[in-house]
Amino acid sequence: MGVILFQEPMTPSIYADILLRIEVALSAAREVFARFTPGAIETDYKIGRDPVTEADRAIDAVMRRNLLRDGEGWLSEESADDLSRLDKKRVWIVDPLDGTREFVAGIPEFCVSIGFVEDGRPVAGGICNPATSETIIGAIDVGITYNGKPAHPSQRPVLKGSLILASRSEIKRGEWQQFQNGEYQVRPMGSVAYKLALVAAGKADVTFTLTPKNEWDVAAGAALVQSAGGFVAALDNAPLRCNNRDPLLLGLLASGPRLKDQLLALVRHHVPTA
């Protein structure tokens, strides 16, 4: 099963069983990834030209097997959504392979993303990037670990000099032109879940997207940022709520806790209005 990466905290988490299941599922996903070579895998395309690979489907199956229990809901990019999850208090929201485009291209910016939602609130999550050997796991009551060691978000107090992780696709489409000349570094990167996890672990200061994302893109990463003590919110600064009938969200903001107000000011004029 591999090395257990989440070290049990001094105070046991009320989500201890959930964290264990996340560990086991990520370990199983890494075993699946070992059968594939990034950049050399056959690719199909869904409606809308989103790529999907055999790895996506295989990881979805092992995650469902290791995570889901009776009475819990399930929402995955690679599973049919039968909406029975709407009646469930506890719901798994997962993306078996977030950053499939990067995986297909052989760019090491993809991950398995597992989010656990209770009453609509992301409360636990885990991601692993097998290409970089990074695993980040946590829950709202105990914080997070990065490769088994406690981790915390950036405590930087100003945006000047900060590292902002931006969507590689959004930059290519020109959607970040208005942010390119600030006193901060903008780094393009795939996988929104991976970007959020890196912010949670203090490997970057900020990430945000003004482009709609699905819940499976952000639930795990948002849970990790919140669990670590960082700031995460919808574009209108409302708390992120998941397990909606329509899983498409307008966008997301995330940063270290001391950058909240400056991040909100930075994007204020670029947030869509009703």
Short mmCIF file of C-alpha atoms in Angstrom, two decimals:
data_model
loop_
_atom_site.label_atom_id
_atom_site.label_comp_id
_atom_site.label_asym_id
_atom_site.label_seq_id
_atom_site.Cartn_x
_atom_site.Cartn_y
_atom_site.Cartn_z
CA MET A 1 0.00 0.00 0.00
CA GLY A 2 2.98 2.31 0.32
CA VAL A 3 4.21 4.64 3.02
CA ILE A 4 1.56 6.30 5.18
CA LEU A 5 2.18 10.01 4.70
CA PHE A 6 -0.28 11.59 7.10
CA GLN A 7 1.19 11.48 10.59
CA GLU A 8 -1.48 11.25 13.28
CA PRO A 9 -1.72 14.59 15.11
CA MET A 10 -1.38 15.04 18.87
CA THR A 11 -5.13 15.64 19.04
CA PRO A 12 -6.93 13.02 16.94
CA SER A 13 -9.05 14.45 14.16
CA ILE A 14 -12.78 13.84 14.12
CA TYR A 15 -12.08 13.04 10.48
CA ALA A 16 -9.42 10.42 11.25
CA ASP A 17 -11.25 7.72 9.30
CA ILE A 18 -11.72 10.12 6.36
CA LEU A 19 -8.00 11.00 6.36
CA LEU A 20 -7.08 7.33 6.43
CA ARG A 21 -9.33 6.62 3.48
CA ILE A 22 -7.77 9.55 1.60
CA GLU A 23 -4.30 8.15 2.30
CA VAL A 24 -5.24 4.70 1.05
CA ALA A 25 -6.94 6.09 -2.06
CA LEU A 26 -3.94 8.27 -2.95
CA SER A 27 -1.62 5.31 -2.47
CA ALA A 28 -3.79 3.22 -4.79
CA ALA A 29 -3.83 6.06 -7.32
CA ARG A 30 -0.03 6.23 -7.30
CA GLU A 31 0.07 2.53 -8.15
CA VAL A 32 -2.21 3.19 -11.12
CA PHE A 33 -0.04 6.09 -12.28
CA ALA A 34 2.98 3.79 -12.26
CA ARG A 35 1.43 1.94 -15.22
CA PHE A 36 1.42 5.06 -17.41
CA THR A 37 4.04 7.40 -18.84
CA PRO A 38 3.15 11.12 -18.87
CA GLY A 39 3.48 12.49 -22.38
CA ALA A 40 3.09 9.04 -23.95
CA ILE A 41 -0.51 8.00 -23.38
CA GLU A 42 -3.45 7.58 -25.72
CA THR A 43 -6.00 10.35 -25.32
CA ASP A 44 -9.71 10.63 -26.07
CA TYR A 45 -11.70 13.86 -26.05
CA LYS A 46 -15.03 14.66 -24.44
CA ILE A 47 -17.59 17.11 -25.76
CA GLY A 48 -15.89 20.49 -25.46
CA ARG A 49 -12.50 18.99 -26.34
CA ASP A 50 -11.49 18.23 -22.76
CA PRO A 51 -9.00 15.35 -22.84
CA VAL A 52 -9.57 12.08 -20.98
CA THR A 53 -7.22 9.11 -20.70
CA GLU A 54 -7.32 5.54 -19.49
CA ALA A 55 -5.54 6.79 -16.36
CA ASP A 56 -8.47 9.11 -15.53
CA ARG A 57 -10.92 6.23 -15.70
CA ALA A 58 -8.73 3.74 -13.82
CA ILE A 59 -8.04 6.15 -10.97
CA ASP A 60 -11.73 7.04 -10.70
CA ALA A 61 -12.52 3.36 -10.16
CA VAL A 62 -9.89 2.81 -7.44
CA MET A 63 -10.89 6.01 -5.65
CA ARG A 64 -14.56 5.09 -5.56
CA ARG A 65 -13.63 1.66 -4.21
CA ASN A 66 -11.40 3.05 -1.46
CA LEU A 67 -13.36 6.17 -0.46
CA LEU A 68 -17.09 5.67 -0.74
CA ARG A 69 -19.18 4.12 2.06
CA ASP A 70 -22.92 3.61 2.49
CA GLY A 71 -24.78 6.84 3.13
CA GLU A 72 -22.17 9.06 1.46
CA GLY A 73 -22.49 10.97 -1.81
CA TRP A 74 -20.16 10.98 -4.80
CA LEU A 75 -19.29 13.63 -7.39
CA SER A 76 -16.44 12.95 -9.80
CA GLU A 77 -15.43 14.40 -13.14
CA GLU A 78 -15.27 10.87 -14.53
CA SER A 79 -18.53 9.48 -13.09
CA ALA A 80 -22.12 10.07 -14.15
CA ASP A 81 -23.79 12.43 -11.67
CA ASP A 82 -27.13 10.92 -10.61
CA LEU A 83 -27.83 13.77 -8.13
CA SER A 84 -28.45 11.34 -5.26
CA ARG A 85 -25.56 13.19 -3.57
CA LEU A 86 -27.88 16.16 -2.97
CA ASP A 87 -29.63 14.20 -0.21
CA LYS A 88 -26.38 13.30 1.54
CA LYS A 89 -24.75 15.13 4.45
CA ARG A 90 -21.28 13.80 3.60
CA VAL A 91 -20.06 13.85 0.01
CA TRP A 92 -16.82 12.98 -1.77
CA ILE A 93 -15.92 15.43 -4.55
CA VAL A 94 -13.00 14.14 -6.57
CA ASP A 95 -11.03 14.63 -9.75
CA PRO A 96 -9.08 11.47 -10.59
CA LEU A 97 -6.64 13.44 -12.71
CA ASP A 98 -6.71 17.22 -12.48
CA GLY A 99 -4.45 18.65 -15.15
CA THR A 100 -5.02 15.99 -17.79
CA ARG A 101 -3.69 18.34 -20.49
CA GLU A 102 -0.41 18.62 -18.63
CA PHE A 103 -0.31 14.86 -18.06
CA VAL A 104 -0.83 14.23 -21.77
CA ALA A 105 1.90 16.77 -22.62
CA GLY A 106 4.34 15.36 -20.05
CA ILE A 107 4.32 18.53 -17.93
CA PRO A 108 4.62 17.63 -14.19
CA GLU A 109 1.70 19.81 -13.08
CA PHE A 110 -1.14 17.34 -12.54
CA CYS A 111 -2.55 15.60 -9.49
CA VAL A 112 -5.15 13.32 -7.99
CA SER A 113 -7.62 15.49 -6.08
CA ILE A 114 -9.86 14.21 -3.25
CA GLY A 115 -12.22 16.52 -1.41
CA PHE A 116 -14.58 15.62 1.43
CA VAL A 117 -17.58 17.87 2.03
CA GLU A 118 -19.88 17.95 5.05
CA ASP A 119 -23.12 19.95 4.84
CA GLY A 120 -21.69 21.71 1.78
CA ARG A 121 -18.46 22.74 3.48
CA PRO A 122 -15.09 21.32 2.33
CA VAL A 123 -13.63 19.91 5.56
CA ALA A 124 -10.91 17.47 4.48
CA GLY A 125 -8.87 16.76 1.40
CA GLY A 126 -5.79 15.36 -0.17
CA ILE A 127 -3.84 15.66 -3.39
CA CYS A 128 -0.84 13.84 -4.74
CA ASN A 129 1.33 14.77 -7.68
CA PRO A 130 3.12 11.55 -8.65
CA ALA A 131 5.45 13.38 -11.03
CA THR A 132 6.94 15.52 -8.24
CA SER A 133 6.41 13.06 -5.36
CA GLU A 134 4.28 15.56 -3.43
CA THR A 135 1.38 14.58 -1.18
CA ILE A 136 -0.64 17.11 0.79
CA ILE A 137 -3.38 15.91 3.15
CA GLY A 138 -5.40 17.60 5.88
CA ALA A 139 -8.62 18.31 7.72
CA ILE A 140 -10.21 21.42 9.12
CA ASP A 141 -9.59 20.49 12.77
CA VAL A 142 -5.94 19.39 12.59
CA GLY A 143 -4.23 21.29 9.78
CA ILE A 144 -2.28 19.79 6.89
CA THR A 145 0.89 17.88 6.14
CA TYR A 146 3.19 18.17 3.15
CA ASN A 147 4.90 14.83 2.52
CA GLY A 148 4.15 13.84 6.10
CA LYS A 149 5.39 17.01 7.81
CA PRO A 150 3.19 19.81 9.20
CA ALA A 151 2.79 22.67 6.74
CA HIS A 152 1.35 26.18 6.86
CA PRO A 153 0.40 28.85 4.34
CA SER A 154 2.50 31.90 3.59
CA GLN A 155 2.47 34.64 6.21
CA ARG A 156 3.58 37.30 3.71
CA PRO A 157 1.80 40.58 4.61
CA VAL A 158 1.95 42.33 1.19
CA LEU A 159 1.46 41.33 -2.43
CA LYS A 160 4.70 43.02 -3.44
CA GLY A 161 7.24 40.28 -4.06
CA SER A 162 4.66 37.50 -3.77
CA LEU A 163 4.35 34.42 -5.98
CA ILE A 164 0.97 34.09 -7.69
CA LEU A 165 0.16 30.82 -9.43
CA ALA A 166 -1.95 31.35 -12.54
CA SER A 167 -3.79 28.99 -14.85
CA ARG A 168 -1.61 28.06 -17.80
CA SER A 169 -4.73 27.96 -20.00
CA GLU A 170 -6.03 31.33 -18.78
CA ILE A 171 -2.68 32.98 -19.50
CA LYS A 172 -2.63 31.50 -23.01
CA ARG A 173 -6.10 32.93 -23.62
CA GLY A 174 -4.94 36.40 -22.53
CA GLU A 175 -7.10 36.50 -19.40
CA TRP A 176 -4.21 37.56 -17.16
CA GLN A 177 -2.98 40.56 -19.17
CA GLN A 178 -4.28 42.99 -16.53
CA PHE A 179 -2.22 41.26 -13.82
CA GLN A 180 1.07 40.90 -15.65
CA ASN A 181 2.75 44.19 -14.66
CA GLY A 182 2.34 44.12 -10.90
CA GLU A 183 5.10 44.00 -8.27
CA TYR A 184 4.68 40.26 -7.90
CA GLN A 185 5.66 37.16 -9.84
CA VAL A 186 2.99 35.41 -11.91
CA ARG A 187 3.83 31.78 -12.67
CA PRO A 188 1.73 29.74 -15.11
CA MET A 189 0.85 26.26 -13.89
CA GLY A 190 -1.60 23.47 -14.69
CA SER A 191 -4.10 21.85 -12.31
CA VAL A 192 -6.06 24.23 -10.12
CA ALA A 193 -6.14 21.59 -7.36
CA TYR A 194 -2.34 21.43 -7.37
CA LYS A 195 -2.05 25.23 -7.27
CA LEU A 196 -4.42 25.43 -4.30
CA ALA A 197 -2.52 22.71 -2.46
CA LEU A 198 0.77 24.55 -2.97
CA VAL A 199 -0.78 27.72 -1.52
CA ALA A 200 -2.04 25.70 1.45
CA ALA A 201 1.48 24.38 2.07
CA GLY A 202 3.15 27.78 1.74
CA LYS A 203 4.91 26.94 -1.54
CA ALA A 204 3.20 29.92 -3.16
CA ASP A 205 1.42 32.99 -1.79
CA VAL A 206 -1.69 33.33 -3.97
CA THR A 207 -3.73 31.64 -6.64
CA PHE A 208 -7.02 32.65 -8.16
CA THR A 209 -9.19 32.03 -11.19
CA LEU A 210 -11.79 34.36 -12.65
CA THR A 211 -12.93 31.59 -14.97
CA PRO A 212 -15.69 29.17 -13.94
CA LYS A 213 -14.47 25.91 -12.41
CA ASN A 214 -16.29 22.77 -11.38
CA GLU A 215 -16.48 21.68 -7.76
CA TRP A 216 -14.23 18.69 -8.47
CA ASP A 217 -11.51 21.14 -9.57
CA VAL A 218 -11.44 23.03 -6.28
CA ALA A 219 -13.06 21.11 -3.39
CA ALA A 220 -9.89 19.31 -2.24
CA GLY A 221 -7.63 22.33 -2.65
CA ALA A 222 -10.08 24.63 -0.87
CA ALA A 223 -10.33 22.16 2.02
CA LEU A 224 -6.52 22.12 2.28
CA VAL A 225 -6.19 25.93 2.23
CA GLN A 226 -8.86 26.32 4.91
CA SER A 227 -7.45 23.48 6.99
CA ALA A 228 -4.02 25.09 6.88
CA GLY A 229 -5.39 28.44 8.06
CA GLY A 230 -5.28 30.26 4.73
CA PHE A 231 -7.91 32.34 2.97
CA VAL A 232 -10.20 30.83 0.36
CA ALA A 233 -13.48 32.17 -0.97
CA ALA A 234 -15.73 32.49 -3.97
CA LEU A 235 -15.18 35.51 -6.21
CA ASP A 236 -17.69 37.60 -4.25
CA ASN A 237 -15.83 36.78 -1.01
CA ALA A 238 -18.63 34.44 0.06
CA PRO A 239 -17.71 31.16 1.75
CA LEU A 240 -17.24 28.35 -0.72
CA ARG A 241 -20.21 25.97 -0.75
CA CYS A 242 -20.08 22.63 -2.54
CA ASN A 243 -22.49 19.83 -3.44
CA ASN A 244 -24.71 22.18 -5.42
CA ARG A 245 -27.10 20.84 -8.03
CA ASP A 246 -25.01 22.64 -10.65
CA PRO A 247 -21.38 21.99 -9.72
CA LEU A 248 -20.04 24.86 -11.86
CA LEU A 249 -18.62 27.70 -9.73
CA LEU A 250 -17.83 31.20 -11.00
CA GLY A 251 -14.23 31.12 -9.79
CA LEU A 252 -12.09 31.02 -6.67
CA LEU A 253 -9.63 33.08 -4.63
CA ALA A 254 -6.96 31.68 -2.28
CA SER A 255 -3.97 33.07 -0.42
CA GLY A 256 -2.10 33.18 2.82
CA PRO A 257 -4.24 34.66 5.61
CA ARG A 258 -2.55 38.08 5.65
CA LEU A 259 -3.08 38.71 1.93
CA LYS A 260 -6.87 38.43 1.94
CA ASP A 261 -7.71 42.13 1.68
CA GLN A 262 -5.04 42.87 -0.92
CA LEU A 263 -6.13 39.93 -3.05
CA LEU A 264 -9.75 41.07 -2.91
CA ALA A 265 -8.66 44.57 -3.94
CA LEU A 266 -6.54 43.20 -6.80
CA VAL A 267 -9.41 41.32 -8.44
CA ARG A 268 -12.27 43.64 -7.46
CA HIS A 269 -12.62 45.26 -10.89
CA HIS A 270 -12.37 41.96 -12.73
CA VAL A 271 -15.08 40.02 -10.93
CA PRO A 272 -18.18 39.43 -13.09
CA THR A 273 -21.31 41.16 -11.82
CA ALA A 274 -24.84 39.86 -12.09
#
